[in-house]
Short mmCIF file of C-alpha atoms in Angstrom, two decimals:
data_model
loop_
_atom_site.label_atom_id
_atom_site.label_comp_id
_atom_site.label_asym_id
_atom_site.label_seq_id
_atom_site.Cartn_x
_atom_site.Cartn_y
_atom_site.Cartn_z
CA MET A 6 -24.73 12.67 3.00
CA ARG A 7 -21.58 13.60 4.75
CA TYR A 8 -19.70 16.54 3.28
CA LEU A 9 -16.05 18.14 4.11
CA GLU A 10 -18.10 20.49 6.63
CA ASP A 11 -19.33 17.34 8.18
CA ILE A 12 -15.81 15.88 9.26
CA GLN A 13 -14.42 16.98 12.67
CA VAL A 14 -10.47 16.94 13.40
CA GLY A 15 -10.25 14.75 16.48
CA SER A 16 -13.26 12.50 15.61
CA ARG A 17 -12.30 8.33 15.31
CA GLN A 18 -13.86 5.93 13.66
CA ALA A 19 -13.39 1.95 14.60
CA PHE A 20 -13.05 -0.80 11.89
CA GLY A 21 -12.71 -4.42 11.45
CA PRO A 22 -12.61 -7.11 12.66
CA TYR A 23 -11.11 -8.97 10.13
CA GLU A 24 -9.68 -12.64 10.22
CA VAL A 25 -6.28 -13.59 8.84
CA THR A 26 -6.18 -16.87 6.97
CA ARG A 27 -3.62 -18.98 6.20
CA GLU A 28 -5.33 -19.27 2.90
CA GLU A 29 -5.73 -15.81 1.94
CA VAL A 30 -2.34 -14.85 3.10
CA ILE A 31 -0.48 -17.47 0.46
CA ASP A 32 -2.79 -16.80 -2.10
CA PHE A 33 -1.88 -13.08 -2.06
CA ALA A 34 1.60 -13.75 -1.54
CA ARG A 35 1.68 -16.02 -4.55
CA LYS A 36 0.07 -13.22 -6.65
CA PHE A 37 1.74 -9.95 -5.25
CA ASP A 38 4.40 -10.91 -3.16
CA PRO A 39 6.22 -14.38 -3.63
CA GLN A 40 9.00 -14.02 -0.82
CA PRO A 41 9.57 -17.18 0.30
CA PHE A 42 9.04 -16.01 4.12
CA HIS A 43 5.26 -15.20 3.03
CA LEU A 44 4.93 -18.44 1.30
CA ASP A 45 6.88 -21.40 3.22
CA ASP A 46 6.86 -22.35 6.80
CA ALA A 47 10.55 -23.33 6.85
CA ALA A 48 12.00 -20.33 4.52
CA ALA A 49 10.03 -18.12 7.53
CA ALA A 50 11.14 -20.19 10.67
CA LYS A 51 14.72 -18.90 9.49
CA THR A 52 14.00 -15.12 9.16
CA TYR A 53 13.34 -12.30 11.44
CA PHE A 54 8.98 -12.88 10.99
CA GLY A 55 10.03 -16.30 12.73
CA ARG A 56 6.84 -18.14 10.82
CA LEU A 57 4.55 -17.31 7.98
CA SER A 58 3.40 -13.86 7.74
CA ALA A 59 1.24 -11.53 5.59
CA SER A 60 2.82 -9.56 2.92
CA GLY A 61 2.60 -5.88 4.11
CA TRP A 62 0.74 -5.28 0.88
CA HIS A 63 -1.78 -7.87 1.93
CA THR A 64 -2.11 -6.20 5.63
CA ALA A 65 -2.29 -2.51 3.73
CA ALA A 66 -5.12 -4.42 1.36
CA MET A 67 -6.91 -5.75 4.60
CA THR A 68 -6.86 -2.70 6.33
CA MET A 69 -8.94 -1.05 3.27
CA ARG A 70 -11.51 -3.93 3.34
CA MET A 71 -12.20 -2.98 6.92
CA MET A 72 -12.31 1.15 6.14
CA VAL A 73 -14.51 0.03 3.27
CA ASP A 74 -16.79 -2.22 5.36
CA GLY A 75 -17.21 0.52 7.99
CA TRP A 76 -17.78 3.74 5.42
CA SER A 77 -20.43 1.63 3.74
CA SER A 78 -22.14 0.64 7.03
CA GLY A 79 -22.75 4.08 8.06
CA GLU A 80 -24.02 7.27 6.36
CA ALA A 81 -22.19 7.94 3.09
CA THR A 82 -19.25 10.16 3.05
CA ALA A 83 -19.10 12.35 -0.74
CA SER A 84 -15.76 11.00 -1.21
CA LEU A 85 -13.82 11.65 -4.29
CA GLY A 86 -10.95 9.13 -4.10
CA SER A 87 -7.72 9.46 -2.47
CA PRO A 88 -4.65 10.80 -3.68
CA GLY A 89 -2.46 8.47 -1.81
CA VAL A 90 -1.03 7.96 1.73
CA ASP A 91 2.11 9.19 3.74
CA GLU A 92 4.04 7.21 6.13
CA LEU A 93 2.94 3.67 5.77
CA ARG A 94 4.84 1.59 8.52
CA TRP A 95 4.44 -2.30 8.70
CA VAL A 96 5.03 -2.13 12.58
CA LYS A 97 4.91 -5.67 13.37
CA PRO A 98 4.70 -8.96 11.28
CA VAL A 99 0.78 -10.03 10.76
CA TYR A 100 0.19 -13.71 11.04
CA PRO A 101 -2.59 -16.27 10.07
CA GLY A 102 -4.72 -16.95 12.84
CA ASP A 103 -4.43 -12.63 13.77
CA THR A 104 -7.53 -10.90 14.25
CA LEU A 105 -7.11 -7.43 12.90
CA THR A 106 -8.99 -4.35 13.99
CA ALA A 107 -8.17 -0.67 12.66
CA GLU A 108 -9.21 2.89 14.00
CA GLY A 109 -9.10 5.98 11.90
CA GLU A 110 -8.59 9.58 14.09
CA CYS A 111 -9.15 12.88 11.59
CA ILE A 112 -5.97 14.97 12.26
CA GLU A 113 -6.82 17.47 9.61
CA VAL A 114 -9.39 19.14 7.28
CA THR A 115 -8.59 21.50 4.57
CA PRO A 116 -10.56 23.26 1.74
CA SER A 117 -9.04 23.28 -1.35
CA ARG A 118 -7.77 26.96 -2.52
CA SER A 119 -8.14 26.09 -6.02
CA ARG A 120 -11.25 23.85 -6.02
CA PRO A 121 -14.13 25.50 -4.17
CA ASP A 122 -16.31 22.61 -4.46
CA MET A 123 -13.86 20.16 -2.63
CA GLY A 124 -11.11 19.62 0.14
CA SER A 125 -8.94 16.96 1.69
CA VAL A 126 -9.05 15.18 4.87
CA ARG A 127 -6.20 13.50 6.52
CA ASN A 128 -6.52 10.37 9.20
CA ILE A 129 -3.97 8.61 11.05
CA ILE A 130 -4.84 4.74 10.79
CA THR A 131 -3.79 2.41 13.14
CA VAL A 132 -4.10 -1.31 12.98
CA ARG A 133 -3.76 -3.62 15.67
CA ASN A 134 -3.98 -7.32 16.37
CA GLN A 135 -5.91 -9.53 18.85
CA HIS A 136 -3.26 -8.39 21.54
CA GLY A 137 -3.39 -5.08 21.19
CA GLU A 138 0.16 -4.63 19.42
CA THR A 139 0.01 -2.01 16.43
CA VAL A 140 0.80 -3.65 13.18
CA LEU A 141 0.26 -0.79 10.69
CA THR A 142 0.11 2.66 10.81
CA MET A 143 -0.31 5.01 7.89
CA ARG A 144 -1.51 8.87 7.21
CA SER A 145 -4.22 8.73 4.85
CA ILE A 146 -5.31 11.13 2.57
CA GLY A 147 -9.02 11.59 1.08
CA LEU A 148 -10.71 13.84 -1.16
CA VAL A 149 -14.47 15.05 -0.02
CA ARG A 150 -17.04 17.12 -1.53
CA ARG A 151 -17.89 20.20 0.27
CA ARG A 152 -21.78 20.99 1.16
CA PRO A 153 -23.63 22.14 -2.12
CA ALA A 154 -25.62 25.42 -1.67
CA ASP A 155 -28.76 23.60 -1.98
CA ALA A 156 -28.10 20.43 0.18
CA MET B 26 25.19 -11.31 -2.68
CA ARG B 27 24.61 -7.73 -2.61
CA TYR B 28 25.28 -6.18 0.45
CA LEU B 29 24.55 -2.57 1.82
CA GLU B 30 28.13 -1.23 0.91
CA ASP B 31 26.97 -2.69 -3.02
CA ILE B 32 24.06 -0.34 -3.40
CA GLN B 33 24.90 2.95 -5.03
CA VAL B 34 22.99 6.16 -4.61
CA GLY B 35 21.77 7.22 -8.17
CA SER B 36 21.40 3.38 -9.30
CA ARG B 37 18.51 2.73 -11.57
CA GLN B 38 16.76 -0.56 -11.66
CA ALA B 39 13.92 -1.42 -14.26
CA PHE B 40 10.76 -3.72 -13.40
CA GLY B 41 8.19 -5.42 -15.23
CA PRO B 42 6.27 -5.37 -17.36
CA TYR B 43 2.78 -6.11 -15.73
CA GLU B 44 -0.57 -6.85 -17.52
CA VAL B 45 -3.61 -5.31 -15.89
CA THR B 46 -6.39 -7.60 -16.57
CA ARG B 47 -10.08 -7.31 -16.00
CA GLU B 48 -10.74 -10.57 -14.18
CA GLU B 49 -7.89 -9.44 -11.43
CA VAL B 50 -8.86 -5.80 -11.08
CA ILE B 51 -12.25 -7.18 -10.44
CA ASP B 52 -11.29 -10.14 -8.16
CA PHE B 53 -9.06 -7.87 -6.08
CA ALA B 54 -11.98 -5.25 -5.64
CA ARG B 55 -14.32 -7.88 -4.57
CA LYS B 56 -11.47 -8.98 -1.81
CA PHE B 57 -10.26 -6.07 -0.54
CA ASP B 58 -11.78 -2.69 -2.08
CA PRO B 59 -15.50 -3.16 -3.02
CA GLN B 60 -16.25 0.04 -4.06
CA PRO B 61 -18.54 0.72 -7.12
CA PHE B 62 -15.90 2.13 -9.28
CA HIS B 63 -13.76 -1.11 -9.03
CA LEU B 64 -16.25 -3.46 -9.36
CA ASP B 65 -18.87 -2.23 -11.81
CA ASP B 66 -18.85 -0.16 -15.47
CA ALA B 67 -21.85 1.86 -14.83
CA ALA B 68 -21.17 3.21 -11.59
CA ALA B 69 -17.45 3.75 -12.70
CA ALA B 70 -18.53 5.90 -15.79
CA LYS B 71 -20.39 8.22 -13.30
CA THR B 72 -17.27 8.91 -11.49
CA TYR B 73 -13.93 10.95 -12.08
CA PHE B 74 -12.18 7.45 -12.97
CA GLY B 75 -14.82 7.36 -16.17
CA ARG B 76 -14.78 3.37 -16.23
CA LEU B 77 -13.42 0.52 -14.48
CA SER B 78 -10.31 1.02 -12.61
CA ALA B 79 -8.13 -0.51 -10.21
CA SER B 80 -8.32 -0.23 -6.53
CA GLY B 81 -4.89 1.74 -5.39
CA TRP B 82 -4.31 -1.13 -3.26
CA HIS B 83 -4.30 -3.72 -6.31
CA THR B 84 -1.83 -1.00 -8.04
CA ALA B 85 0.87 -1.19 -5.58
CA ALA B 86 0.41 -4.83 -5.09
CA MET B 87 1.09 -5.28 -8.74
CA THR B 88 4.42 -2.96 -8.36
CA MET B 89 5.27 -5.25 -5.73
CA ARG B 90 5.07 -8.23 -8.02
CA MET B 91 7.12 -6.52 -10.62
CA MET B 92 9.67 -5.62 -7.93
CA VAL B 93 10.03 -9.11 -6.71
CA ASP B 94 10.25 -10.75 -9.84
CA GLY B 95 13.24 -8.52 -10.62
CA TRP B 96 14.90 -8.90 -7.37
CA SER B 97 14.83 -12.78 -8.16
CA SER B 98 16.15 -12.61 -11.68
CA GLY B 99 19.65 -10.63 -10.70
CA GLU B 100 21.97 -10.94 -8.19
CA ALA B 101 20.06 -11.26 -4.49
CA THR B 102 20.37 -8.51 -2.20
CA ALA B 103 20.63 -8.87 1.79
CA SER B 104 17.29 -7.62 2.48
CA LEU B 105 15.97 -7.65 6.04
CA GLY B 106 12.39 -6.44 4.87
CA SER B 107 10.97 -3.36 4.80
CA PRO B 108 9.52 -0.98 7.56
CA GLY B 109 7.52 0.90 5.40
CA VAL B 110 6.94 3.81 2.57
CA ASP B 111 6.65 7.20 2.08
CA GLU B 112 4.40 9.51 0.13
CA LEU B 113 2.81 6.93 -1.69
CA ARG B 114 0.66 8.69 -4.60
CA TRP B 115 -2.01 7.12 -7.09
CA VAL B 116 -1.21 9.33 -9.97
CA LYS B 117 -3.40 8.54 -12.28
CA PRO B 118 -6.06 5.67 -12.50
CA VAL B 119 -4.94 2.38 -13.67
CA TYR B 120 -7.53 0.16 -16.36
CA PRO B 121 -7.97 -3.38 -17.50
CA GLY B 122 -5.70 -3.62 -20.80
CA ASP B 123 -3.01 -1.40 -19.11
CA THR B 124 0.65 -2.70 -19.18
CA LEU B 125 2.39 -1.34 -16.04
CA THR B 126 6.33 -0.94 -15.97
CA ALA B 127 8.21 0.28 -12.84
CA GLU B 128 11.38 1.85 -12.47
CA GLY B 129 13.49 2.60 -8.98
CA GLU B 130 16.02 5.38 -8.36
CA CYS B 131 18.37 4.46 -5.15
CA ILE B 132 18.36 8.07 -3.82
CA GLU B 133 19.94 7.03 -0.17
CA VAL B 134 21.85 4.52 1.28
CA THR B 135 22.34 4.94 5.36
CA PRO B 136 24.46 2.67 7.63
CA SER B 137 22.41 2.04 10.99
CA ARG B 138 23.92 3.88 14.01
CA SER B 139 22.24 1.63 16.37
CA ARG B 140 22.53 -1.73 14.32
CA PRO B 141 26.40 -2.18 13.24
CA ASP B 142 25.35 -4.66 11.11
CA MET B 143 22.85 -3.30 8.68
CA GLY B 144 21.62 -0.06 7.08
CA SER B 145 18.47 1.46 5.25
CA VAL B 146 17.99 1.96 1.28
CA ARG B 147 15.58 4.78 0.05
CA ASN B 148 14.32 4.41 -3.71
CA ILE B 149 11.91 6.64 -5.36
CA ILE B 150 9.69 4.39 -7.35
CA THR B 151 7.81 5.36 -10.64
CA VAL B 152 5.32 3.29 -12.03
CA ARG B 153 4.10 4.17 -15.64
CA ASN B 154 1.63 2.96 -18.09
CA GLN B 155 1.70 2.08 -21.65
CA HIS B 156 1.57 5.60 -22.71
CA GLY B 157 4.33 6.41 -20.16
CA GLU B 158 2.20 8.30 -18.00
CA THR B 159 3.21 7.82 -14.27
CA VAL B 160 -0.06 5.97 -12.48
CA LEU B 161 2.03 5.59 -8.97
CA THR B 162 5.05 6.89 -7.30
CA MET B 163 6.15 6.13 -3.78
CA ARG B 164 9.40 6.56 -1.18
CA SER B 165 10.20 2.82 -0.40
CA ILE B 166 12.60 1.81 2.54
CA GLY B 167 14.50 -1.32 2.34
CA LEU B 168 16.66 -2.77 5.43
CA VAL B 169 19.79 -4.53 4.16
CA ARG B 170 22.56 -6.00 5.63
CA ARG B 171 26.35 -4.91 5.98
CA ARG B 172 29.10 -6.97 4.30
CA PRO B 173 30.03 -9.54 6.91
CA ALA B 174 34.08 -9.39 7.52
CA ASP B 175 34.73 -12.74 5.96
CA ALA B 176 32.37 -12.09 2.97
#
């Protein structure tokens, strides 16, 4: 088990790939973001996006899936969940047929002042498409247990 | 059509309601956030959440759906999409059976210095459950067209 003490500022982790399908882009948009440019080719052609593109929240969800798969493939972290993210940016559109990958870089590890058994970890997450273009960035915050005295 | 000039700092808009179903919570988690506490009652009972709860990204997606429905029910805004959100916070867990509502409050309207035909709008979005408890907050950023000379 990886505890707060095992997480190093500057460490990096790669996630993915995730294949973006037209079916999933439309299914997500129908449920959660039914704006015409996420649902309809003709409507999308008239916008900045140029063609059908994924909801930004779908891209965030795909990023989460890549990260959960990555975490569960390695040594487990004593995670206590996440209070949120800062500076989520949809940098470029994500299109059906794209293949996404993600990278996390740890920028801060902070023991809690009020809770001696835990601390927070901040990572910059960068998601790129198959052309190496950055499509999404965010600063994630995670809560992680400190190593118990008997571990 | 509402343009940048029509949006007032301090204006508020209510969105929702959105009924959170167990089926949708599990379906979203299977696809995008397959952590045990979003999938399995027994696993969730052992965690801080206490019982099966929605992925934070699912809550964000449900919030987007409430906002898109709200925008499309009123006068259309000359929206040019969103570059992102700041300070997204998952304040409390969201559970199957919850009924969510959202409120947006405009905190900033800024004409672009480099693009005379557009500007940005910042809103604080607050999502509450049926008990009035805040479950999610974020600061959204939207790009909106300025009123054309002939409009």
